[in-house]
PDB file of C-alpha atoms in Angstrom:
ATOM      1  CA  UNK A   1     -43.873  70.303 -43.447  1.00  0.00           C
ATOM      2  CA  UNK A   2     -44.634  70.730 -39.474  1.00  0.00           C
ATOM      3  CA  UNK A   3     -42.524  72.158 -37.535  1.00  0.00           C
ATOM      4  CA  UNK A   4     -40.796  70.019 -34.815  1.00  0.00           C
ATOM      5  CA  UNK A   5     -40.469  71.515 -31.359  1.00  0.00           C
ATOM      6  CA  UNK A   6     -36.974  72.293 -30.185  1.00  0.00           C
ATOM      7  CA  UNK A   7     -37.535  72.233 -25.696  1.00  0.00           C
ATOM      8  CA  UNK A   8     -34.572  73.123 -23.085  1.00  0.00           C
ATOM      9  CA  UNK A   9     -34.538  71.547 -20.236  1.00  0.00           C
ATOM     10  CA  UNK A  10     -33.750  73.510 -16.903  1.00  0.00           C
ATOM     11  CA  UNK A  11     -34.318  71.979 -13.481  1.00  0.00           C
ATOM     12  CA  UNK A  12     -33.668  72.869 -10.091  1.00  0.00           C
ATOM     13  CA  UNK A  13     -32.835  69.109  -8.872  1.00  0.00           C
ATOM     14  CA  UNK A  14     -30.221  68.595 -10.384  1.00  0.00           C
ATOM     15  CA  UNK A  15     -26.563  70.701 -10.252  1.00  0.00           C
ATOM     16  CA  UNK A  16     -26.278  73.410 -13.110  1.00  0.00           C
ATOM     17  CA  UNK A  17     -24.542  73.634 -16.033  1.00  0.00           C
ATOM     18  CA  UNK A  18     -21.076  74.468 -15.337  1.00  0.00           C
ATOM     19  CA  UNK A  19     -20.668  76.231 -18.800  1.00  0.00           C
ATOM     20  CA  UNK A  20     -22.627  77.886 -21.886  1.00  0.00           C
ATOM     21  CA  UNK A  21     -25.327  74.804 -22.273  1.00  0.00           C
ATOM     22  CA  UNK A  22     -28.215  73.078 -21.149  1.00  0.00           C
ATOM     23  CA  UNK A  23     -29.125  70.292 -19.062  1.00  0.00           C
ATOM     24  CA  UNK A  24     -31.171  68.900 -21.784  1.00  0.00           C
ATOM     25  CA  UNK A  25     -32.900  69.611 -24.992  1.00  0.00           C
ATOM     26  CA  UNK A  26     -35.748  67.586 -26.565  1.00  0.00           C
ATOM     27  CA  UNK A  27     -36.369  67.376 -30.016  1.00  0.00           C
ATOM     28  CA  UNK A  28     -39.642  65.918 -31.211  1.00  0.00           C
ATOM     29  CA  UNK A  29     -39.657  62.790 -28.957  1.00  0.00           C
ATOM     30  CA  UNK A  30     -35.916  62.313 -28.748  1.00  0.00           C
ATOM     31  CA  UNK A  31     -33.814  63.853 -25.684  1.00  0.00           C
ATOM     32  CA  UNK A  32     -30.370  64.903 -25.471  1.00  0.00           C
ATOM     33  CA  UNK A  33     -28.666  65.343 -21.932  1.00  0.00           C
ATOM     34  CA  UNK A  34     -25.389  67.300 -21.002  1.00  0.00           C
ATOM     35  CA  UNK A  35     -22.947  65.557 -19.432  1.00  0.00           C
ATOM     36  CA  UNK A  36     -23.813  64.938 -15.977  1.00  0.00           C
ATOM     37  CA  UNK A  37     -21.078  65.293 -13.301  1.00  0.00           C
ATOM     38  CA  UNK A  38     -20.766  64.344  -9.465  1.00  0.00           C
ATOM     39  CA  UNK A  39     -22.146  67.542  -8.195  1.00  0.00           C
ATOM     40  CA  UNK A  40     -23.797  68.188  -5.164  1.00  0.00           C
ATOM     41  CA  UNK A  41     -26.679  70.753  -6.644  1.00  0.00           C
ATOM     42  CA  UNK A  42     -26.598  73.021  -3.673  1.00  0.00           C
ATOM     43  CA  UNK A  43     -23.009  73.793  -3.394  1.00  0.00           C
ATOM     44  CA  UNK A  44     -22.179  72.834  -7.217  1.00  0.00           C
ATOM     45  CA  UNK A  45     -19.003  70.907  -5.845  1.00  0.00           C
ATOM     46  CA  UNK A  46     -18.694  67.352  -6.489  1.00  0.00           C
ATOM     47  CA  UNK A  47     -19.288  65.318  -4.117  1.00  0.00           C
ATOM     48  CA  UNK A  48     -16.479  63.918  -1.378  1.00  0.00           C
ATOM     49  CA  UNK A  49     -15.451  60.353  -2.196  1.00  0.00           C
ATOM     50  CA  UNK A  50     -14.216  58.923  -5.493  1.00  0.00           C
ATOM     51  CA  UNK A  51     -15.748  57.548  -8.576  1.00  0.00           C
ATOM     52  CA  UNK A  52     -18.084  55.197  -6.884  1.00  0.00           C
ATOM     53  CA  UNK A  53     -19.918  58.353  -5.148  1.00  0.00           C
ATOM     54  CA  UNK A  54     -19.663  60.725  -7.870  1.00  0.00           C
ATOM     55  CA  UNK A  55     -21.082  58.321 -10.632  1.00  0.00           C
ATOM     56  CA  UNK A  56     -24.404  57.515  -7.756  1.00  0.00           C
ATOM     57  CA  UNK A  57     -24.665  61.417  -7.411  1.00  0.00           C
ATOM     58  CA  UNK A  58     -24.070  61.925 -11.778  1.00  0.00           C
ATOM     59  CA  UNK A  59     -26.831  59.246 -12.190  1.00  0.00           C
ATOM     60  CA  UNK A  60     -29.161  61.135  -9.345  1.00  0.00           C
ATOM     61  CA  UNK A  61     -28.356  64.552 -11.775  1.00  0.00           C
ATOM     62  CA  UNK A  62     -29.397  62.322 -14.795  1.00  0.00           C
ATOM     63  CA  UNK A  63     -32.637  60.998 -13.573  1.00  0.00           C
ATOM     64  CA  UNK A  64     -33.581  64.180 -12.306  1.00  0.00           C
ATOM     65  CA  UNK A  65     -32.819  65.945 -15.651  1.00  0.00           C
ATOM     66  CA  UNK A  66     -34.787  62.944 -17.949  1.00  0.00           C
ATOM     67  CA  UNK A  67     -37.978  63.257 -15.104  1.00  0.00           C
ATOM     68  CA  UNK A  68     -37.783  66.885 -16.292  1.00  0.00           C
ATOM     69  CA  UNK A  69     -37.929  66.225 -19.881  1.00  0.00           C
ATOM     70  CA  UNK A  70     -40.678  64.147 -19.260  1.00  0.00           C
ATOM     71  CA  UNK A  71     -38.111  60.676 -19.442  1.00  0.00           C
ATOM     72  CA  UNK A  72     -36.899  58.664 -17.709  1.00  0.00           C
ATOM     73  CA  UNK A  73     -34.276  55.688 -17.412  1.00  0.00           C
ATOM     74  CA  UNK A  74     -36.391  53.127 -18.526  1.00  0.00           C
ATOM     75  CA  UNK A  75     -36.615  55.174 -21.814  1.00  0.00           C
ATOM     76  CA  UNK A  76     -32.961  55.811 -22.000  1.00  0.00           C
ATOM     77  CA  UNK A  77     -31.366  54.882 -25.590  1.00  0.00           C
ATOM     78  CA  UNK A  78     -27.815  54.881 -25.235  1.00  0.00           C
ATOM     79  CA  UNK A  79     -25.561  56.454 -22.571  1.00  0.00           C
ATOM     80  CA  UNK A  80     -21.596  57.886 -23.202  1.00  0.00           C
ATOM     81  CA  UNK A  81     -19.692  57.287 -20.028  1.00  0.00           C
ATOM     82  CA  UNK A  82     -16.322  59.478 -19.492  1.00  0.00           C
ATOM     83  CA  UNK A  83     -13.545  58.743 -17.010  1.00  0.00           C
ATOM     84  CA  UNK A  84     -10.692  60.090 -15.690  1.00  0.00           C
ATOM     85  CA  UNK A  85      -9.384  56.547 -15.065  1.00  0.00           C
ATOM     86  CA  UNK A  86     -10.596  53.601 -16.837  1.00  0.00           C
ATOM     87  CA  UNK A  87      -9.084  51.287 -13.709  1.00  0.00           C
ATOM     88  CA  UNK A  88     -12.588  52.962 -12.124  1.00  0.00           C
ATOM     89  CA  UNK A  89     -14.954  50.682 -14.596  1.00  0.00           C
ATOM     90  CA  UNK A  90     -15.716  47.912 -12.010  1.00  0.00           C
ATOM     91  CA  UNK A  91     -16.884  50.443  -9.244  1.00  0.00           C
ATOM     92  CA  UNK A  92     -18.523  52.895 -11.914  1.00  0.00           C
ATOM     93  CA  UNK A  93     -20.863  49.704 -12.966  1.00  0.00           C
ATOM     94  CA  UNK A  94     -21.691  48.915  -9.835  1.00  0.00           C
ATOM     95  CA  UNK A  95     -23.213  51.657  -9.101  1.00  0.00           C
ATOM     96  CA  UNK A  96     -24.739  52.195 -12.907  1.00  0.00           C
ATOM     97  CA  UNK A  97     -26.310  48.507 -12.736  1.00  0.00           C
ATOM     98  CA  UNK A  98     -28.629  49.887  -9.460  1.00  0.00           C
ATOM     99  CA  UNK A  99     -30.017  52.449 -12.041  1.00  0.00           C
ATOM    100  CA  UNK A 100     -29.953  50.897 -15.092  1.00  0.00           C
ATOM    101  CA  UNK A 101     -30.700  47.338 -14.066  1.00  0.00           C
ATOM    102  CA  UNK A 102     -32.773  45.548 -16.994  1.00  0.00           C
ATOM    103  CA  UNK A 103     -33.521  46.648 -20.884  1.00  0.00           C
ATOM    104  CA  UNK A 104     -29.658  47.498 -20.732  1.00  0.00           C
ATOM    105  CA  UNK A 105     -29.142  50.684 -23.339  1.00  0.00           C
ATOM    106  CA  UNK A 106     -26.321  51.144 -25.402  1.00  0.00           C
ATOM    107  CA  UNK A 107     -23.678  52.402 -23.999  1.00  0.00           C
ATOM    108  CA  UNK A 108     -19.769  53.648 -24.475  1.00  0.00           C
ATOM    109  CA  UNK A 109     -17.498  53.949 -22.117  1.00  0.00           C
ATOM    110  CA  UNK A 110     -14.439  56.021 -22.609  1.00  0.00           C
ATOM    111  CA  UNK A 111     -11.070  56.868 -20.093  1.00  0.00           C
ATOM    112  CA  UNK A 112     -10.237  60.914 -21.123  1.00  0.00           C
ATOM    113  CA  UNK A 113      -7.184  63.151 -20.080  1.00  0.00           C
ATOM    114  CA  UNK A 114      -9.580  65.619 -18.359  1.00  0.00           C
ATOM    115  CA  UNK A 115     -13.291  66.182 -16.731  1.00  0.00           C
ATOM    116  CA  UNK A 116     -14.561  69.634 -15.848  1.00  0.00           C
ATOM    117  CA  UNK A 117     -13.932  70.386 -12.110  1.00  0.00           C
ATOM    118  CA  UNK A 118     -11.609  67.551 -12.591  1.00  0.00           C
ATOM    119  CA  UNK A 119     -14.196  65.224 -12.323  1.00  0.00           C
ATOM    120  CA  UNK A 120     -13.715  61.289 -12.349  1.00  0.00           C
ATOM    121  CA  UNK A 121     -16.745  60.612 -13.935  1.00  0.00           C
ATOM    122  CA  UNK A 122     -18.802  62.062 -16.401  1.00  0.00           C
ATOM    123  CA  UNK A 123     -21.872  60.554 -17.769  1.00  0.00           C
ATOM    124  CA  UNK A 124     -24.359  61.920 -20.782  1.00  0.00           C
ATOM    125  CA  UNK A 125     -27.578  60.124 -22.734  1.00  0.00           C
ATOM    126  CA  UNK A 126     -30.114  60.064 -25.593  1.00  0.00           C
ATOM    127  CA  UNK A 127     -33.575  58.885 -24.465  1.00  0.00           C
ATOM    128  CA  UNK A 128     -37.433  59.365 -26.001  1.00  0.00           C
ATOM    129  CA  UNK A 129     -40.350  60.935 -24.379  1.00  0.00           C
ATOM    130  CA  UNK A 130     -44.031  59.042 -24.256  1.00  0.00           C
ATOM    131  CA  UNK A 131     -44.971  55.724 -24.767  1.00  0.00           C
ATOM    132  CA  UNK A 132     -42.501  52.958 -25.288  1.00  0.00           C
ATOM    133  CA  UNK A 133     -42.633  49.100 -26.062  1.00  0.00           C
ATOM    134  CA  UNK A 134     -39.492  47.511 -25.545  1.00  0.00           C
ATOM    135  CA  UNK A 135     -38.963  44.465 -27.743  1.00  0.00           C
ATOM    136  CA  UNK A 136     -36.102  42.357 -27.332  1.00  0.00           C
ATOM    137  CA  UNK A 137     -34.925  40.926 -30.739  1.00  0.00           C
ATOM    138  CA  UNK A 138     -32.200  37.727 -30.578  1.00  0.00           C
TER     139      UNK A 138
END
């Protein structure tokens, strides 16, 4: 049996981890991001505003992350989307249908009791690395 290769993903632009894990790990051809938060990467604070700025600056922290695992949004498989406040969902897709505007993923969307940093928005994926044909199947 081969072995498969287990890769963490650490780059500069995007904010850090704000506790014990990585941005992203890749295994074989499949990658897992953190949570990505409204954080401004240079002072790790989120960014002023309300949902509708911190979900544009959590999908900037996303893209960068997948373009370092050798991804990217077009190859994205299914997103989890955590709110503080589910009465944010029209203003959170605006923004989310400028980045993720055709071959829609999967995707949940859930309102929580809490965020780190007391975040409104919160957003992690699974995508795949390399070539991909997108088939649509009705």
């Amino acid at each position: 049996m081969s072995t498969i290769v287990r890769k963490l993903i650490s780059t500069a632009n995007a904010a850090k981890p704000v506790a014990p894990y990585n941005q992203a790990v890749v295994a074989d051809r499949t990658v897992y991001v953190s949570g990505c938060l409204g954080l401004d990467k240079s002072t790790m604070k989120l960014v002023p505003g309300g949902a509708t700025e911190q979900t544009q600056k959590a999908l900037e922290n996303l893209e960068a992350v997948l373009k370092a695992a050798d991804s990217g949004v077009d190859k994205v498989i299914k997103n989890t989307v955590f709110l503080k406040d589910l009465n944010d969902f029209g203003a959170v897709n605006e923004v989310y249908k400028q980045v993720f505007n055709k071959d829609f993923p999967a995707r949940s969307c859930f309102q929580v009791a809490k965020l780190p940093m007391d975040a409104l928005v919160e957003i992690e994926c699974i995508a795949i690395t390399g070539p991909v044909n997108t088939v649509t199947v009705e």
